[in-house]
mmCIF file of C-alpha atoms in Angstrom:
data_model
loop_
_atom_site.group_PDB
_atom_site.id
_atom_site.type_symbol
_atom_site.label_atom_id
_atom_site.label_comp_id
_atom_site.label_asym_id
_atom_site.label_seq_id
_atom_site.Cartn_x
_atom_site.Cartn_y
_atom_site.Cartn_z
ATOM 1 C CA MET L 1374 0.000 0.000 0.000
ATOM 2 C CA SER L 1375 1.112 3.509 -0.608
ATOM 3 C CA GLY L 1376 -0.376 6.964 -0.340
ATOM 4 C CA ARG L 1377 -1.767 9.128 2.430
ATOM 5 C CA TYR L 1378 -3.277 7.325 5.388
ATOM 6 C CA ALA L 1379 -5.455 8.459 8.247
ATOM 7 C CA VAL L 1380 -6.236 5.926 10.972
ATOM 8 C CA LEU L 1381 -8.912 6.137 13.662
ATOM 9 C CA PHE L 1382 -9.053 3.751 16.634
ATOM 10 C CA VAL L 1383 -12.462 3.288 18.276
ATOM 11 C CA CYS L 1384 -13.670 1.802 21.558
ATOM 12 C CA LEU L 1385 -16.762 2.606 23.595
ATOM 13 C CA GLY L 1386 -15.837 5.665 25.669
ATOM 14 C CA ASN L 1387 -12.474 6.694 24.182
ATOM 15 C CA ILE L 1388 -10.724 6.729 27.566
ATOM 16 C CA CYS L 1389 -9.020 3.313 27.817
ATOM 17 C CA ARG L 1390 -8.359 1.135 24.778
ATOM 18 C CA SER L 1391 -8.560 3.518 21.833
ATOM 19 C CA PRO L 1392 -6.216 6.169 23.304
ATOM 20 C CA LEU L 1393 -3.703 3.384 24.014
ATOM 21 C CA ALA L 1394 -4.076 2.108 20.440
ATOM 22 C CA GLU L 1395 -3.539 5.650 19.170
ATOM 23 C CA ALA L 1396 -0.381 5.961 21.285
ATOM 24 C CA ALA L 1397 0.993 2.567 20.240
ATOM 25 C CA PHE L 1398 0.405 3.328 16.578
ATOM 26 C CA ARG L 1399 2.064 6.759 16.925
ATOM 27 C CA LEU L 1400 5.182 5.001 18.224
ATOM 28 C CA GLU L 1401 5.223 2.520 15.346
ATOM 29 C CA ALA L 1402 4.492 5.130 12.679
ATOM 30 C CA GLU L 1403 7.326 7.264 14.019
ATOM 31 C CA ARG L 1404 9.666 4.279 14.148
ATOM 32 C CA LEU L 1405 8.972 3.492 10.481
ATOM 33 C CA GLY L 1406 8.830 7.094 9.323
ATOM 34 C CA LEU L 1407 5.221 6.816 8.180
ATOM 35 C CA GLU L 1408 3.347 10.027 7.523
ATOM 36 C CA VAL L 1409 -0.108 9.238 8.801
ATOM 37 C CA GLU L 1410 -2.895 11.074 10.587
ATOM 38 C CA ILE L 1411 -3.780 9.245 13.814
ATOM 39 C CA ASP L 1412 -6.716 9.755 16.165
ATOM 40 C CA SER L 1413 -9.078 7.886 18.467
ATOM 41 C CA ALA L 1414 -12.753 8.179 19.346
ATOM 42 C CA GLY L 1415 -15.602 6.371 21.040
ATOM 43 C CA THR L 1416 -18.961 5.162 19.799
ATOM 44 C CA ALA L 1417 -20.520 6.673 22.953
ATOM 45 C CA GLY L 1418 -20.159 10.261 24.087
ATOM 46 C CA TRP L 1419 -20.272 9.822 27.872
ATOM 47 C CA HIS L 1420 -16.670 10.948 28.376
ATOM 48 C CA SER L 1421 -16.446 13.586 25.621
ATOM 49 C CA GLY L 1422 -13.899 16.248 26.493
ATOM 50 C CA LYS L 1423 -12.356 14.227 29.314
ATOM 51 C CA ALA L 1424 -8.775 12.958 29.526
ATOM 52 C CA PRO L 1425 -8.053 9.246 29.213
ATOM 53 C CA ASP L 1426 -8.406 6.994 32.254
ATOM 54 C CA PRO L 1427 -5.482 7.597 34.668
ATOM 55 C CA ARG L 1428 -4.469 3.933 34.320
ATOM 56 C CA SER L 1429 -4.213 4.329 30.528
ATOM 57 C CA CYS L 1430 -2.187 7.498 31.035
ATOM 58 C CA ALA L 1431 0.189 5.698 33.410
ATOM 59 C CA VAL L 1432 0.820 2.837 30.975
ATOM 60 C CA ALA L 1433 1.352 5.166 28.015
ATOM 61 C CA LYS L 1434 3.690 7.409 29.988
ATOM 62 C CA ALA L 1435 5.724 4.382 31.090
ATOM 63 C CA LYS L 1436 6.051 3.376 27.416
ATOM 64 C CA GLY L 1437 7.298 6.854 26.479
ATOM 65 C CA VAL L 1438 4.207 8.200 24.774
ATOM 66 C CA PRO L 1439 2.121 10.336 27.155
ATOM 67 C CA ILE L 1440 -1.589 10.628 26.360
ATOM 68 C CA ASP L 1441 -2.832 12.809 29.220
ATOM 69 C CA HIS L 1442 -3.278 15.711 26.762
ATOM 70 C CA LEU L 1443 -5.877 13.791 24.727
ATOM 71 C CA ALA L 1444 -9.595 14.478 25.094
ATOM 72 C CA ALA L 1445 -12.282 11.878 24.473
ATOM 73 C CA ARG L 1446 -14.634 12.439 21.575
ATOM 74 C CA GLN L 1447 -17.407 10.567 19.833
ATOM 75 C CA VAL L 1448 -17.153 9.258 16.271
ATOM 76 C CA THR L 1449 -18.750 11.623 13.751
ATOM 77 C CA VAL L 1450 -20.231 11.040 10.306
ATOM 78 C CA ALA L 1451 -17.327 13.034 8.829
ATOM 79 C CA ASP L 1452 -14.859 10.500 10.279
ATOM 80 C CA TYR L 1453 -16.061 7.906 7.763
ATOM 81 C CA ARG L 1454 -14.704 10.085 4.950
ATOM 82 C CA ARG L 1455 -11.789 11.758 6.762
ATOM 83 C CA PHE L 1456 -10.069 8.499 7.745
ATOM 84 C CA THR L 1457 -8.829 5.807 5.382
ATOM 85 C CA HIS L 1458 -9.027 3.175 8.117
ATOM 86 C CA ILE L 1459 -11.277 2.906 11.162
ATOM 87 C CA PHE L 1460 -10.438 0.130 13.607
ATOM 88 C CA ALA L 1461 -12.801 -1.013 16.336
ATOM 89 C CA LEU L 1462 -11.277 -2.577 19.425
ATOM 90 C CA ASP L 1463 -14.130 -5.090 19.835
ATOM 91 C CA GLU L 1464 -17.064 -6.639 17.986
ATOM 92 C CA ASP L 1465 -19.756 -4.528 19.669
ATOM 93 C CA ASN L 1466 -18.109 -1.289 18.577
ATOM 94 C CA LEU L 1467 -17.437 -2.721 15.118
ATOM 95 C CA THR L 1468 -21.144 -3.466 14.754
ATOM 96 C CA VAL L 1469 -22.028 0.081 15.831
ATOM 97 C CA LEU L 1470 -19.490 1.597 13.435
ATOM 98 C CA GLN L 1471 -20.809 -0.447 10.529
ATOM 99 C CA ALA L 1472 -24.425 0.379 11.342
ATOM 100 C CA ARG L 1473 -23.714 4.122 11.565
ATOM 101 C CA ALA L 1474 -21.584 4.290 8.416
ATOM 102 C CA PRO L 1475 -23.105 6.697 5.889
ATOM 103 C CA ALA L 1476 -23.703 5.560 2.319
ATOM 104 C CA ASP L 1477 -20.741 7.642 1.108
ATOM 105 C CA ALA L 1478 -18.260 6.258 3.658
ATOM 106 C CA THR L 1479 -14.805 5.723 2.179
ATOM 107 C CA ALA L 1480 -12.984 4.360 5.241
ATOM 108 C CA GLU L 1481 -12.036 0.716 5.512
ATOM 109 C CA ILE L 1482 -13.732 -0.444 8.727
ATOM 110 C CA GLY L 1483 -12.440 -3.452 10.631
ATOM 111 C CA LEU L 1484 -11.439 -5.053 13.891
ATOM 112 C CA LEU L 1485 -7.985 -3.981 15.108
ATOM 113 C CA LEU L 1486 -6.625 -7.416 15.957
ATOM 114 C CA ASP L 1487 -7.522 -8.600 12.442
ATOM 115 C CA CYS L 1488 -4.239 -6.872 11.514
ATOM 116 C CA VAL L 1489 -2.315 -9.541 13.438
ATOM 117 C CA PRO L 1490 -1.930 -12.888 11.668
ATOM 118 C CA GLY L 1491 -3.455 -15.604 13.829
ATOM 119 C CA ARG L 1492 -5.489 -13.157 15.935
ATOM 120 C CA GLU L 1493 -8.236 -12.432 13.424
ATOM 121 C CA GLY L 1494 -11.610 -12.038 15.098
ATOM 122 C CA GLU L 1495 -10.115 -11.439 18.546
ATOM 123 C CA GLU L 1496 -11.065 -8.428 20.632
ATOM 124 C CA VAL L 1497 -8.919 -6.154 22.757
ATOM 125 C CA ALA L 1498 -10.353 -6.762 26.224
ATOM 126 C CA ASP L 1499 -11.799 -3.745 28.000
ATOM 127 C CA PRO L 1500 -9.654 -3.124 31.117
ATOM 128 C CA TYR L 1501 -11.947 -0.452 32.597
ATOM 129 C CA TYR L 1502 -13.492 -2.529 35.388
ATOM 130 C CA GLY L 1503 -10.260 -4.293 36.341
ATOM 131 C CA ASP L 1504 -6.968 -3.311 37.896
ATOM 132 C CA ALA L 1505 -3.852 -1.747 36.400
ATOM 133 C CA ALA L 1506 -2.596 -5.126 35.142
ATOM 134 C CA GLY L 1507 -5.415 -5.185 32.594
ATOM 135 C CA PHE L 1508 -4.101 -1.985 31.068
ATOM 136 C CA GLU L 1509 -0.717 -3.650 30.525
ATOM 137 C CA VAL L 1510 -2.492 -6.480 28.670
ATOM 138 C CA THR L 1511 -4.334 -3.893 26.574
ATOM 139 C CA TRP L 1512 -1.028 -2.154 25.793
ATOM 140 C CA ARG L 1513 0.513 -5.452 24.713
ATOM 141 C CA ASP L 1514 -2.440 -6.197 22.389
ATOM 142 C CA VAL L 1515 -2.645 -2.752 20.810
ATOM 143 C CA SER L 1516 1.133 -2.608 20.394
ATOM 144 C CA GLU L 1517 1.157 -5.922 18.555
ATOM 145 C CA ALA L 1518 -1.605 -4.688 16.261
ATOM 146 C CA ALA L 1519 0.104 -1.308 15.787
ATOM 147 C CA ARG L 1520 3.310 -3.001 14.634
ATOM 148 C CA ALA L 1521 1.436 -5.198 12.172
ATOM 149 C CA LEU L 1522 -0.638 -2.298 10.846
ATOM 150 C CA ALA L 1523 2.355 0.003 10.447
ATOM 151 C CA GLU L 1524 4.230 -2.683 8.517
ATOM 152 C CA ARG L 1525 1.178 -3.253 6.318
ATOM 153 C CA LEU L 1526 0.803 0.443 5.528
ATOM 154 C CA ARG L 1527 4.512 0.827 4.870
ATOM 155 C CA GLY L 1528 4.152 -1.786 2.162
#
């Protein structure tokens, strides 16, 4: 693949998984020298305008890519044309994204872990109701997917 890419990562509230996916992909894109627009959003707007969960911020900071400056937002209709790729972190959000896609959507919509050979159809578990260890597992999953996606986009 070649050309200009814009990638959006989507979970439910945009405070746990999708900001971590955004951060992991920023690291990989930078490592490979990819010029790509990167963002994250949620299918729900409950946390709009709020910073990511403190546990997500702690993991990202420890990995060298702080995310405490990010603000949650909800997916918009314009996102389906603005981004070339929209990745849901789980099946429920994938279903919502597909159902809300306008007729003129141009983004490729898929499940994030489908980027990882052998992990197709798997979801990134939501760490929100667990302890800090769950956020490390989320980081590991989104980092693996970010590496695979960055390599795919690099061609």
